[in-house]
Amino acid sequence: MSVVCPWFIAALDPELCRSVDHYCERASPAFDAEAINVLTNLAFLVAGFAAWRLRVSQLDERGDRLVGLIIFIIPIVGLGSMLFHTIAVRWAEWADVIPILVFMLLYLWFVARRFLGWPLGLSGLALFVFFAATICLEAFVAGSFLWGGAMYLPTVLVLIILGLDLRRHRPSVGKPFLIAVGVFLIAFTARTLDMPLCAYTPIGTHFLWHILNAVLLYLLARVAILHTPLSTK
């Protein structure tokens, strides 16, 4: 049974075994063709460990299970991305994007309920709209558009909206949150410029997406750890 195309995945849909090549560094289908993109995913493991250490250092009761789950997902993001950047097929791409989507859903719920105090219905609706928009863009927008980055456009929009809302209602939370948003905008720019700049830098700029995203997830986790929410329900 091939690791790249296990029989049960091929039986489900052969298209899931199709090779994916969105990135400048990948010049061949070889397992190690994206060595830098793979190694820079270690930044997520570092970010997860740093967030865990920060949470452990807090001796009060501001941390909770949801924060712990948010922190737990951070290294999973890196491991999923490592898998995708080694075998580079369609099903592995989902191993890359699903942990990121799960992190964003958990964090959106956390901010809506704990920082903004939104009711259950509004919070659930926000999650549904975000999830539906992300999945639709991933499923129906051509992979050539933004080199597969269309699915992150709802994340860009949501982070900006939440950051501005927090800045207005909870300035102590909004300021560090907007710093994190700024990091994500730079990360998304690096991801988008990877192929256009390929002629000038053979390794591309996608590795910066990994490093800056790891910084982003740590900063978001840090906000959740250090700032007392409105509600712990």
PDB file of C-alpha atoms in Angstrom, residues 4-162:
ATOM      1  CA  VAL A   4       1.117   8.653  -1.025  1.00  0.00           C
ATOM      2  CA  CYS A   5      -2.041   6.925  -2.243  1.00  0.00           C
ATOM      3  CA  PRO A   6      -3.455   4.360   0.227  1.00  0.00           C
ATOM      4  CA  TRP A   7      -5.934   1.982  -1.368  1.00  0.00           C
ATOM      5  CA  PHE A   8      -8.891   3.129   0.725  1.00  0.00           C
ATOM      6  CA  ILE A   9      -8.354   6.737  -0.347  1.00  0.00           C
ATOM      7  CA  ALA A  10      -7.926   5.753  -3.995  1.00  0.00           C
ATOM      8  CA  ALA A  11     -11.114   3.680  -3.756  1.00  0.00           C
ATOM      9  CA  LEU A  12     -12.970   6.633  -2.271  1.00  0.00           C
ATOM     10  CA  ASP A  13     -11.892   9.063  -4.995  1.00  0.00           C
ATOM     11  CA  PRO A  14      -8.781   8.703  -7.198  1.00  0.00           C
ATOM     12  CA  GLU A  15      -8.705  12.494  -7.495  1.00  0.00           C
ATOM     13  CA  LEU A  16      -7.592  12.646  -3.857  1.00  0.00           C
ATOM     14  CA  CYS A  17      -4.293  11.080  -4.938  1.00  0.00           C
ATOM     15  CA  ARG A  18      -3.621  13.787  -7.505  1.00  0.00           C
ATOM     16  CA  SER A  19      -0.326  15.624  -7.045  1.00  0.00           C
ATOM     17  CA  VAL A  20      -0.533  19.221  -5.878  1.00  0.00           C
ATOM     18  CA  ASP A  21       2.132  21.748  -6.770  1.00  0.00           C
ATOM     19  CA  HIS A  22       1.291  25.246  -5.565  1.00  0.00           C
ATOM     20  CA  TYR A  23       4.740  26.177  -4.286  1.00  0.00           C
ATOM     21  CA  CYS A  24       7.929  27.535  -5.768  1.00  0.00           C
ATOM     22  CA  GLU A  25      10.281  25.239  -3.854  1.00  0.00           C
ATOM     23  CA  ARG A  26       8.728  22.049  -5.276  1.00  0.00           C
ATOM     24  CA  ALA A  27      10.696  21.356  -8.451  1.00  0.00           C
ATOM     25  CA  SER A  28       9.977  17.600  -8.516  1.00  0.00           C
ATOM     26  CA  PRO A  29       7.572  15.043  -6.973  1.00  0.00           C
ATOM     27  CA  ALA A  30      10.336  13.848  -4.622  1.00  0.00           C
ATOM     28  CA  PHE A  31       9.550  13.370  -0.931  1.00  0.00           C
ATOM     29  CA  ASP A  32      12.191  15.928   0.069  1.00  0.00           C
ATOM     30  CA  ALA A  33      11.489  18.433  -2.710  1.00  0.00           C
ATOM     31  CA  GLU A  34      10.259  21.012  -0.174  1.00  0.00           C
ATOM     32  CA  ALA A  35      12.861  20.606   2.544  1.00  0.00           C
ATOM     33  CA  ILE A  36      12.688  24.227   3.714  1.00  0.00           C
ATOM     34  CA  ASN A  37       8.897  24.284   3.704  1.00  0.00           C
ATOM     35  CA  VAL A  38       8.936  21.089   5.783  1.00  0.00           C
ATOM     36  CA  LEU A  39      11.563  22.237   8.288  1.00  0.00           C
ATOM     37  CA  THR A  40       9.940  25.623   8.906  1.00  0.00           C
ATOM     38  CA  ASN A  41       6.855  23.807  10.182  1.00  0.00           C
ATOM     39  CA  LEU A  42       8.903  23.111  13.299  1.00  0.00           C
ATOM     40  CA  ALA A  43       8.011  26.701  14.198  1.00  0.00           C
ATOM     41  CA  PHE A  44       4.492  25.485  15.048  1.00  0.00           C
ATOM     42  CA  LEU A  45       5.908  22.965  17.509  1.00  0.00           C
ATOM     43  CA  VAL A  46       7.948  25.732  19.128  1.00  0.00           C
ATOM     44  CA  ALA A  47       4.892  28.025  19.209  1.00  0.00           C
ATOM     45  CA  GLY A  48       2.758  25.322  20.805  1.00  0.00           C
ATOM     46  CA  PHE A  49       5.394  24.600  23.431  1.00  0.00           C
ATOM     47  CA  ALA A  50       5.848  28.305  24.179  1.00  0.00           C
ATOM     48  CA  ALA A  51       2.092  28.790  24.547  1.00  0.00           C
ATOM     49  CA  TRP A  52       1.876  25.750  26.850  1.00  0.00           C
ATOM     50  CA  ARG A  53       4.745  27.076  28.995  1.00  0.00           C
ATOM     51  CA  LEU A  54       3.067  30.469  29.231  1.00  0.00           C
ATOM     52  CA  ARG A  55      -0.186  28.885  30.321  1.00  0.00           C
ATOM     53  CA  VAL A  56       1.566  26.753  32.937  1.00  0.00           C
ATOM     54  CA  SER A  57       3.309  29.859  34.281  1.00  0.00           C
ATOM     55  CA  GLN A  58      -0.043  31.478  35.038  1.00  0.00           C
ATOM     56  CA  LEU A  59      -0.932  30.581  38.604  1.00  0.00           C
ATOM     57  CA  ASP A  60      -4.435  32.054  38.505  1.00  0.00           C
ATOM     58  CA  GLU A  61      -7.538  30.446  37.009  1.00  0.00           C
ATOM     59  CA  ARG A  62      -7.783  32.360  33.751  1.00  0.00           C
ATOM     60  CA  GLY A  63      -6.871  29.302  31.717  1.00  0.00           C
ATOM     61  CA  ASP A  64      -9.605  26.802  30.866  1.00  0.00           C
ATOM     62  CA  ARG A  65     -10.172  23.710  28.755  1.00  0.00           C
ATOM     63  CA  LEU A  66     -10.980  25.658  25.608  1.00  0.00           C
ATOM     64  CA  VAL A  67      -7.696  27.551  25.862  1.00  0.00           C
ATOM     65  CA  GLY A  68      -5.932  24.236  26.404  1.00  0.00           C
ATOM     66  CA  LEU A  69      -7.532  22.820  23.262  1.00  0.00           C
ATOM     67  CA  ILE A  70      -6.530  25.892  21.260  1.00  0.00           C
ATOM     68  CA  ILE A  71      -2.922  25.406  22.389  1.00  0.00           C
ATOM     69  CA  PHE A  72      -3.051  21.668  21.600  1.00  0.00           C
ATOM     70  CA  ILE A  73      -4.062  22.353  17.993  1.00  0.00           C
ATOM     71  CA  ILE A  74      -1.003  24.546  17.286  1.00  0.00           C
ATOM     72  CA  PRO A  75       1.548  21.716  16.858  1.00  0.00           C
ATOM     73  CA  ILE A  76      -1.077  19.664  14.990  1.00  0.00           C
ATOM     74  CA  VAL A  77      -1.137  22.446  12.387  1.00  0.00           C
ATOM     75  CA  GLY A  78       2.606  22.027  11.905  1.00  0.00           C
ATOM     76  CA  LEU A  79       2.453  18.240  11.655  1.00  0.00           C
ATOM     77  CA  GLY A  80      -0.347  18.370   9.082  1.00  0.00           C
ATOM     78  CA  SER A  81       1.593  20.867   7.015  1.00  0.00           C
ATOM     79  CA  MET A  82       4.725  18.706   7.214  1.00  0.00           C
ATOM     80  CA  LEU A  83       2.752  15.788   5.819  1.00  0.00           C
ATOM     81  CA  PHE A  84       1.420  17.844   2.929  1.00  0.00           C
ATOM     82  CA  HIS A  85       4.770  19.354   1.989  1.00  0.00           C
ATOM     83  CA  THR A  86       6.379  15.912   1.826  1.00  0.00           C
ATOM     84  CA  ILE A  87       3.894  13.768  -0.112  1.00  0.00           C
ATOM     85  CA  ALA A  88       2.094  16.707  -1.797  1.00  0.00           C
ATOM     86  CA  VAL A  89      -1.162  15.077  -2.888  1.00  0.00           C
ATOM     87  CA  ARG A  90      -4.743  16.285  -2.621  1.00  0.00           C
ATOM     88  CA  TRP A  91      -5.793  14.241   0.437  1.00  0.00           C
ATOM     89  CA  ALA A  92      -2.701  15.397   2.341  1.00  0.00           C
ATOM     90  CA  GLU A  93      -3.645  18.978   1.541  1.00  0.00           C
ATOM     91  CA  TRP A  94      -6.704  18.438   3.731  1.00  0.00           C
ATOM     92  CA  ALA A  95      -4.374  17.266   6.512  1.00  0.00           C
ATOM     93  CA  ASP A  96      -2.780  20.671   6.133  1.00  0.00           C
ATOM     94  CA  VAL A  97      -5.893  22.860   6.039  1.00  0.00           C
ATOM     95  CA  ILE A  98      -8.230  21.048   8.459  1.00  0.00           C
ATOM     96  CA  PRO A  99      -6.158  21.732  11.629  1.00  0.00           C
ATOM     97  CA  ILE A 100      -5.933  25.404  10.647  1.00  0.00           C
ATOM     98  CA  LEU A 101      -9.694  25.514  10.125  1.00  0.00           C
ATOM     99  CA  VAL A 102     -10.300  23.792  13.481  1.00  0.00           C
ATOM    100  CA  PHE A 103      -8.020  26.312  15.216  1.00  0.00           C
ATOM    101  CA  MET A 104      -9.884  29.226  13.652  1.00  0.00           C
ATOM    102  CA  LEU A 105     -13.305  27.801  14.562  1.00  0.00           C
ATOM    103  CA  LEU A 106     -12.239  27.253  18.168  1.00  0.00           C
ATOM    104  CA  TYR A 107     -10.672  30.688  18.399  1.00  0.00           C
ATOM    105  CA  LEU A 108     -13.635  32.431  16.795  1.00  0.00           C
ATOM    106  CA  TRP A 109     -15.911  30.723  19.321  1.00  0.00           C
ATOM    107  CA  PHE A 110     -13.570  31.718  22.149  1.00  0.00           C
ATOM    108  CA  VAL A 111     -13.473  35.389  21.147  1.00  0.00           C
ATOM    109  CA  ALA A 112     -17.219  35.587  20.467  1.00  0.00           C
ATOM    110  CA  ARG A 113     -18.199  33.986  23.776  1.00  0.00           C
ATOM    111  CA  ARG A 114     -15.419  34.958  26.162  1.00  0.00           C
ATOM    112  CA  PHE A 115     -14.278  38.393  24.982  1.00  0.00           C
ATOM    113  CA  LEU A 116     -17.284  39.843  23.185  1.00  0.00           C
ATOM    114  CA  GLY A 117     -19.990  38.094  25.183  1.00  0.00           C
ATOM    115  CA  TRP A 118     -22.066  37.161  22.149  1.00  0.00           C
ATOM    116  CA  PRO A 119     -25.078  34.897  22.818  1.00  0.00           C
ATOM    117  CA  LEU A 120     -24.952  31.248  21.779  1.00  0.00           C
ATOM    118  CA  GLY A 121     -27.100  31.782  18.689  1.00  0.00           C
ATOM    119  CA  LEU A 122     -25.026  34.638  17.284  1.00  0.00           C
ATOM    120  CA  SER A 123     -21.772  32.821  18.070  1.00  0.00           C
ATOM    121  CA  GLY A 124     -23.015  29.672  16.355  1.00  0.00           C
ATOM    122  CA  LEU A 125     -24.172  31.651  13.324  1.00  0.00           C
ATOM    123  CA  ALA A 126     -20.766  33.338  13.054  1.00  0.00           C
ATOM    124  CA  LEU A 127     -19.043  29.943  13.094  1.00  0.00           C
ATOM    125  CA  PHE A 128     -21.408  28.544  10.471  1.00  0.00           C
ATOM    126  CA  VAL A 129     -20.920  31.509   8.108  1.00  0.00           C
ATOM    127  CA  PHE A 130     -17.144  31.374   8.520  1.00  0.00           C
ATOM    128  CA  PHE A 131     -17.037  27.606   7.981  1.00  0.00           C
ATOM    129  CA  ALA A 132     -19.342  27.707   4.954  1.00  0.00           C
ATOM    130  CA  ALA A 133     -17.433  30.565   3.321  1.00  0.00           C
ATOM    131  CA  THR A 134     -14.087  28.834   3.853  1.00  0.00           C
ATOM    132  CA  ILE A 135     -15.257  25.472   2.503  1.00  0.00           C
ATOM    133  CA  CYS A 136     -16.995  27.030  -0.500  1.00  0.00           C
ATOM    134  CA  LEU A 137     -13.907  29.006  -1.471  1.00  0.00           C
ATOM    135  CA  GLU A 138     -11.733  25.908  -1.109  1.00  0.00           C
ATOM    136  CA  ALA A 139     -14.131  23.730  -3.101  1.00  0.00           C
ATOM    137  CA  PHE A 140     -15.234  26.030  -5.892  1.00  0.00           C
ATOM    138  CA  VAL A 141     -12.431  28.536  -6.485  1.00  0.00           C
ATOM    139  CA  ALA A 142      -9.698  27.403  -8.866  1.00  0.00           C
ATOM    140  CA  GLY A 143      -6.457  26.359  -7.202  1.00  0.00           C
ATOM    141  CA  SER A 144      -4.592  28.781  -9.447  1.00  0.00           C
ATOM    142  CA  PHE A 145      -6.328  31.743  -7.749  1.00  0.00           C
ATOM    143  CA  LEU A 146      -3.973  33.056  -5.068  1.00  0.00           C
ATOM    144  CA  TRP A 147      -2.180  29.706  -5.485  1.00  0.00           C
ATOM    145  CA  GLY A 148      -4.740  27.891  -3.357  1.00  0.00           C
ATOM    146  CA  GLY A 149      -5.038  30.699  -0.822  1.00  0.00           C
ATOM    147  CA  ALA A 150      -8.643  31.726  -1.509  1.00  0.00           C
ATOM    148  CA  MET A 151      -9.857  29.730   1.497  1.00  0.00           C
ATOM    149  CA  TYR A 152      -7.949  32.070   3.808  1.00  0.00           C
ATOM    150  CA  LEU A 153      -9.821  35.180   2.712  1.00  0.00           C
ATOM    151  CA  PRO A 154     -12.604  34.644   5.319  1.00  0.00           C
ATOM    152  CA  THR A 155      -9.892  34.331   7.968  1.00  0.00           C
ATOM    153  CA  VAL A 156      -8.399  37.664   6.886  1.00  0.00           C
ATOM    154  CA  LEU A 157     -11.816  39.324   7.055  1.00  0.00           C
ATOM    155  CA  VAL A 158     -12.851  37.743  10.363  1.00  0.00           C
ATOM    156  CA  LEU A 159      -9.583  38.586  12.112  1.00  0.00           C
ATOM    157  CA  ILE A 160      -9.796  42.223  11.007  1.00  0.00           C
ATOM    158  CA  ILE A 161     -13.433  42.538  12.108  1.00  0.00           C
ATOM    159  CA  LEU A 162     -12.777  40.911  15.475  1.00  0.00           C
TER     160      LEU A 162
END
